[in-house]
Amino acid sequence: MSNVTPGPGETVDIHAHVVPPGLLADLAAGRLRFPHIATATHAGGQVLSFNGGPATRPVAPGLTDPSRRTAWLDAQRIDRQVVGGWLDAFGYQLPGDEGADWAEALTGGIVEYTKADDRLIPLGTVALQDPRAPPRP
């Protein structure tokens, strides 16, 4: 990634969401396993459910497709964009240890996603299930 500090006159979008497509694919294929996360296809999109709860909304294609995001950034003349996880996918309903593992996997997926365009700046997530638990390095 190039320098994440915006230069003079650069346009920065500081609030964007992403769902890493590799993370979704790995979950759906069983290559990545979390005991309390289920994934399914609904209404033409992938949905997640956490800890037996209701399914999320279908993941919109604009959240998973780096080339679509790049085209949008170009059209809007945006020089940098800070991308963080999609709120529906944070998994705060997960048990503490599993939530911490999920936050780590989600953050890693976001970092991987940002490699598609050096204008993207990853914003990691943390597990909030147990506020007394020490943060992971």
PDB file of C-alpha atoms in Angstrom:
ATOM      1  CA  MET A   1       0.000   0.000   0.000  1.00  0.00           C
ATOM      2  CA  SER A   2       1.231   3.477  -0.752  1.00  0.00           C
ATOM      3  CA  ASN A   3       1.358   6.234   1.819  1.00  0.00           C
ATOM      4  CA  VAL A   4      -2.025   6.330   3.589  1.00  0.00           C
ATOM      5  CA  THR A   5      -1.644   9.980   4.526  1.00  0.00           C
ATOM      6  CA  PRO A   6      -3.680  12.086   2.089  1.00  0.00           C
ATOM      7  CA  GLY A   7      -1.787  14.665   0.145  1.00  0.00           C
ATOM      8  CA  PRO A   8      -2.799  18.302  -0.266  1.00  0.00           C
ATOM      9  CA  GLY A   9      -6.055  18.609  -2.162  1.00  0.00           C
ATOM     10  CA  GLU A  10      -6.858  14.884  -2.120  1.00  0.00           C
ATOM     11  CA  THR A  11     -10.458  13.810  -1.699  1.00  0.00           C
ATOM     12  CA  VAL A  12     -10.923  11.220   1.046  1.00  0.00           C
ATOM     13  CA  ASP A  13     -14.036   9.154   1.747  1.00  0.00           C
ATOM     14  CA  ILE A  14     -13.693   8.183   5.397  1.00  0.00           C
ATOM     15  CA  HIS A  15     -16.757   5.935   5.730  1.00  0.00           C
ATOM     16  CA  ALA A  16     -17.146   2.912   3.473  1.00  0.00           C
ATOM     17  CA  HIS A  17     -18.012  -0.717   4.114  1.00  0.00           C
ATOM     18  CA  VAL A  18     -16.691  -3.944   2.671  1.00  0.00           C
ATOM     19  CA  VAL A  19     -17.315  -7.664   2.992  1.00  0.00           C
ATOM     20  CA  PRO A  20     -14.198  -9.551   1.930  1.00  0.00           C
ATOM     21  CA  PRO A  21     -15.232 -11.922  -0.883  1.00  0.00           C
ATOM     22  CA  GLY A  22     -12.489 -14.421  -0.028  1.00  0.00           C
ATOM     23  CA  LEU A  23     -13.775 -14.650   3.532  1.00  0.00           C
ATOM     24  CA  LEU A  24     -17.319 -15.336   2.297  1.00  0.00           C
ATOM     25  CA  ALA A  25     -16.070 -17.927  -0.192  1.00  0.00           C
ATOM     26  CA  ASP A  26     -13.992 -19.681   2.466  1.00  0.00           C
ATOM     27  CA  LEU A  27     -16.974 -19.806   4.842  1.00  0.00           C
ATOM     28  CA  ALA A  28     -19.324 -21.123   2.158  1.00  0.00           C
ATOM     29  CA  ALA A  29     -16.831 -23.796   1.049  1.00  0.00           C
ATOM     30  CA  GLY A  30     -16.048 -24.897   4.613  1.00  0.00           C
ATOM     31  CA  ARG A  31     -12.372 -23.902   4.322  1.00  0.00           C
ATOM     32  CA  LEU A  32     -12.912 -21.505   7.218  1.00  0.00           C
ATOM     33  CA  ARG A  33     -14.962 -22.840  10.111  1.00  0.00           C
ATOM     34  CA  PHE A  34     -16.642 -21.009  12.928  1.00  0.00           C
ATOM     35  CA  PRO A  35     -19.045 -23.129  15.013  1.00  0.00           C
ATOM     36  CA  HIS A  36     -21.560 -20.309  15.474  1.00  0.00           C
ATOM     37  CA  ILE A  37     -21.529 -18.794  11.973  1.00  0.00           C
ATOM     38  CA  ALA A  38     -23.776 -20.096   9.207  1.00  0.00           C
ATOM     39  CA  THR A  39     -23.894 -18.914   5.630  1.00  0.00           C
ATOM     40  CA  ALA A  40     -26.523 -19.455   2.946  1.00  0.00           C
ATOM     41  CA  THR A  41     -27.766 -17.994  -0.306  1.00  0.00           C
ATOM     42  CA  HIS A  42     -30.952 -15.960  -0.143  1.00  0.00           C
ATOM     43  CA  ALA A  43     -32.550 -13.726  -2.773  1.00  0.00           C
ATOM     44  CA  GLY A  44     -29.492 -14.121  -4.989  1.00  0.00           C
ATOM     45  CA  GLY A  45     -27.027 -13.010  -2.335  1.00  0.00           C
ATOM     46  CA  GLN A  46     -25.099 -14.538   0.496  1.00  0.00           C
ATOM     47  CA  VAL A  47     -26.409 -14.143   4.050  1.00  0.00           C
ATOM     48  CA  LEU A  48     -24.751 -14.845   7.386  1.00  0.00           C
ATOM     49  CA  SER A  49     -26.214 -15.776  10.725  1.00  0.00           C
ATOM     50  CA  PHE A  50     -24.443 -15.659  14.045  1.00  0.00           C
ATOM     51  CA  ASN A  51     -25.034 -17.880  17.072  1.00  0.00           C
ATOM     52  CA  GLY A  52     -28.355 -19.239  15.772  1.00  0.00           C
ATOM     53  CA  GLY A  53     -29.807 -15.765  15.225  1.00  0.00           C
ATOM     54  CA  PRO A  54     -31.616 -14.430  12.181  1.00  0.00           C
ATOM     55  CA  ALA A  55     -29.851 -14.115   8.852  1.00  0.00           C
ATOM     56  CA  THR A  56     -28.362 -10.817   7.785  1.00  0.00           C
ATOM     57  CA  ARG A  57     -29.574  -8.974   4.750  1.00  0.00           C
ATOM     58  CA  PRO A  58     -28.054 -10.380   1.534  1.00  0.00           C
ATOM     59  CA  VAL A  59     -24.569  -8.998   1.018  1.00  0.00           C
ATOM     60  CA  ALA A  60     -24.774  -6.376  -1.745  1.00  0.00           C
ATOM     61  CA  PRO A  61     -22.399  -6.906  -4.687  1.00  0.00           C
ATOM     62  CA  GLY A  62     -20.909  -3.446  -4.188  1.00  0.00           C
ATOM     63  CA  LEU A  63     -19.549  -4.579  -0.823  1.00  0.00           C
ATOM     64  CA  THR A  64     -17.590  -7.509  -2.235  1.00  0.00           C
ATOM     65  CA  ASP A  65     -16.400  -6.505  -5.711  1.00  0.00           C
ATOM     66  CA  PRO A  66     -13.104  -4.571  -5.742  1.00  0.00           C
ATOM     67  CA  SER A  67     -13.333  -3.726  -9.453  1.00  0.00           C
ATOM     68  CA  ARG A  68     -16.786  -2.232  -8.955  1.00  0.00           C
ATOM     69  CA  ARG A  69     -15.434  -0.141  -6.056  1.00  0.00           C
ATOM     70  CA  THR A  70     -12.466   1.020  -8.145  1.00  0.00           C
ATOM     71  CA  ALA A  71     -14.787   2.129 -10.955  1.00  0.00           C
ATOM     72  CA  TRP A  72     -16.943   4.028  -8.455  1.00  0.00           C
ATOM     73  CA  LEU A  73     -13.907   5.725  -6.895  1.00  0.00           C
ATOM     74  CA  ASP A  74     -12.754   6.760 -10.363  1.00  0.00           C
ATOM     75  CA  ALA A  75     -16.197   8.112 -11.314  1.00  0.00           C
ATOM     76  CA  GLN A  76     -16.453  10.079  -8.047  1.00  0.00           C
ATOM     77  CA  ARG A  77     -12.839  11.292  -8.324  1.00  0.00           C
ATOM     78  CA  ILE A  78     -12.025  10.025  -4.836  1.00  0.00           C
ATOM     79  CA  ASP A  79      -8.325   9.729  -4.070  1.00  0.00           C
ATOM     80  CA  ARG A  80      -8.522   7.621  -0.887  1.00  0.00           C
ATOM     81  CA  GLN A  81     -11.207   5.603   0.831  1.00  0.00           C
ATOM     82  CA  VAL A  82     -11.188   4.171   4.353  1.00  0.00           C
ATOM     83  CA  VAL A  83     -12.950   0.806   4.266  1.00  0.00           C
ATOM     84  CA  GLY A  84     -14.174  -1.080   7.305  1.00  0.00           C
ATOM     85  CA  GLY A  85     -16.429  -4.064   7.850  1.00  0.00           C
ATOM     86  CA  TRP A  86     -20.127  -4.169   7.074  1.00  0.00           C
ATOM     87  CA  LEU A  87     -22.068  -3.726  10.306  1.00  0.00           C
ATOM     88  CA  ASP A  88     -24.216  -6.825   9.730  1.00  0.00           C
ATOM     89  CA  ALA A  89     -21.061  -8.978   9.599  1.00  0.00           C
ATOM     90  CA  PHE A  90     -19.349  -7.948  12.848  1.00  0.00           C
ATOM     91  CA  GLY A  91     -20.688 -10.997  14.679  1.00  0.00           C
ATOM     92  CA  TYR A  92     -21.058  -9.399  18.096  1.00  0.00           C
ATOM     93  CA  GLN A  93     -23.513 -12.200  18.926  1.00  0.00           C
ATOM     94  CA  LEU A  94     -20.671 -14.761  18.920  1.00  0.00           C
ATOM     95  CA  PRO A  95     -19.166 -16.179  22.110  1.00  0.00           C
ATOM     96  CA  GLY A  96     -16.080 -14.235  23.285  1.00  0.00           C
ATOM     97  CA  ASP A  97     -13.207 -16.353  21.964  1.00  0.00           C
ATOM     98  CA  GLU A  98     -14.953 -17.110  18.697  1.00  0.00           C
ATOM     99  CA  GLY A  99     -15.828 -13.418  18.317  1.00  0.00           C
ATOM    100  CA  ALA A 100     -12.172 -12.492  18.741  1.00  0.00           C
ATOM    101  CA  ASP A 101     -11.173 -15.073  16.114  1.00  0.00           C
ATOM    102  CA  TRP A 102     -13.878 -13.749  13.769  1.00  0.00           C
ATOM    103  CA  ALA A 103     -12.726 -10.142  14.268  1.00  0.00           C
ATOM    104  CA  GLU A 104      -9.194 -11.231  13.395  1.00  0.00           C
ATOM    105  CA  ALA A 105     -10.374 -13.089  10.265  1.00  0.00           C
ATOM    106  CA  LEU A 106     -12.585 -10.182   9.194  1.00  0.00           C
ATOM    107  CA  THR A 107      -9.764  -7.672   9.668  1.00  0.00           C
ATOM    108  CA  GLY A 108      -7.389  -9.900   7.700  1.00  0.00           C
ATOM    109  CA  GLY A 109      -9.956 -10.126   4.909  1.00  0.00           C
ATOM    110  CA  ILE A 110     -10.369  -6.357   4.842  1.00  0.00           C
ATOM    111  CA  VAL A 111      -6.595  -5.902   4.598  1.00  0.00           C
ATOM    112  CA  GLU A 112      -6.485  -8.439   1.749  1.00  0.00           C
ATOM    113  CA  TYR A 113      -9.358  -6.655  -0.031  1.00  0.00           C
ATOM    114  CA  THR A 114      -7.524  -3.319   0.083  1.00  0.00           C
ATOM    115  CA  LYS A 115      -4.621  -4.798  -1.898  1.00  0.00           C
ATOM    116  CA  ALA A 116      -6.820  -4.500  -5.005  1.00  0.00           C
ATOM    117  CA  ASP A 117      -6.451  -0.701  -5.060  1.00  0.00           C
ATOM    118  CA  ASP A 118      -3.778   1.279  -3.255  1.00  0.00           C
ATOM    119  CA  ARG A 119      -6.275   4.082  -2.647  1.00  0.00           C
ATOM    120  CA  LEU A 120      -8.064   1.880  -0.116  1.00  0.00           C
ATOM    121  CA  ILE A 121      -7.130   2.199   3.549  1.00  0.00           C
ATOM    122  CA  PRO A 122      -8.167  -0.742   5.765  1.00  0.00           C
ATOM    123  CA  LEU A 123      -9.970  -0.170   9.036  1.00  0.00           C
ATOM    124  CA  GLY A 124      -9.835  -3.219  11.303  1.00  0.00           C
ATOM    125  CA  THR A 125     -12.448  -4.405  13.725  1.00  0.00           C
ATOM    126  CA  VAL A 126     -12.226  -5.648  17.288  1.00  0.00           C
ATOM    127  CA  ALA A 127     -14.351  -8.089  19.244  1.00  0.00           C
ATOM    128  CA  LEU A 128     -16.655  -6.317  21.660  1.00  0.00           C
ATOM    129  CA  GLN A 129     -18.230  -9.397  23.237  1.00  0.00           C
ATOM    130  CA  ASP A 130     -16.169  -9.127  26.413  1.00  0.00           C
ATOM    131  CA  PRO A 131     -14.990  -5.590  27.192  1.00  0.00           C
ATOM    132  CA  ARG A 132     -12.818  -6.887  30.043  1.00  0.00           C
ATOM    133  CA  ALA A 133     -10.853  -9.230  27.780  1.00  0.00           C
ATOM    134  CA  PRO A 134      -7.425  -7.907  26.829  1.00  0.00           C
ATOM    135  CA  PRO A 135      -7.091  -6.915  23.167  1.00  0.00           C
ATOM    136  CA  ARG A 136      -5.197  -9.285  20.926  1.00  0.00           C
ATOM    137  CA  PRO A 137      -1.945  -8.103  19.366  1.00  0.00           C
TER     138      PRO A 137
END
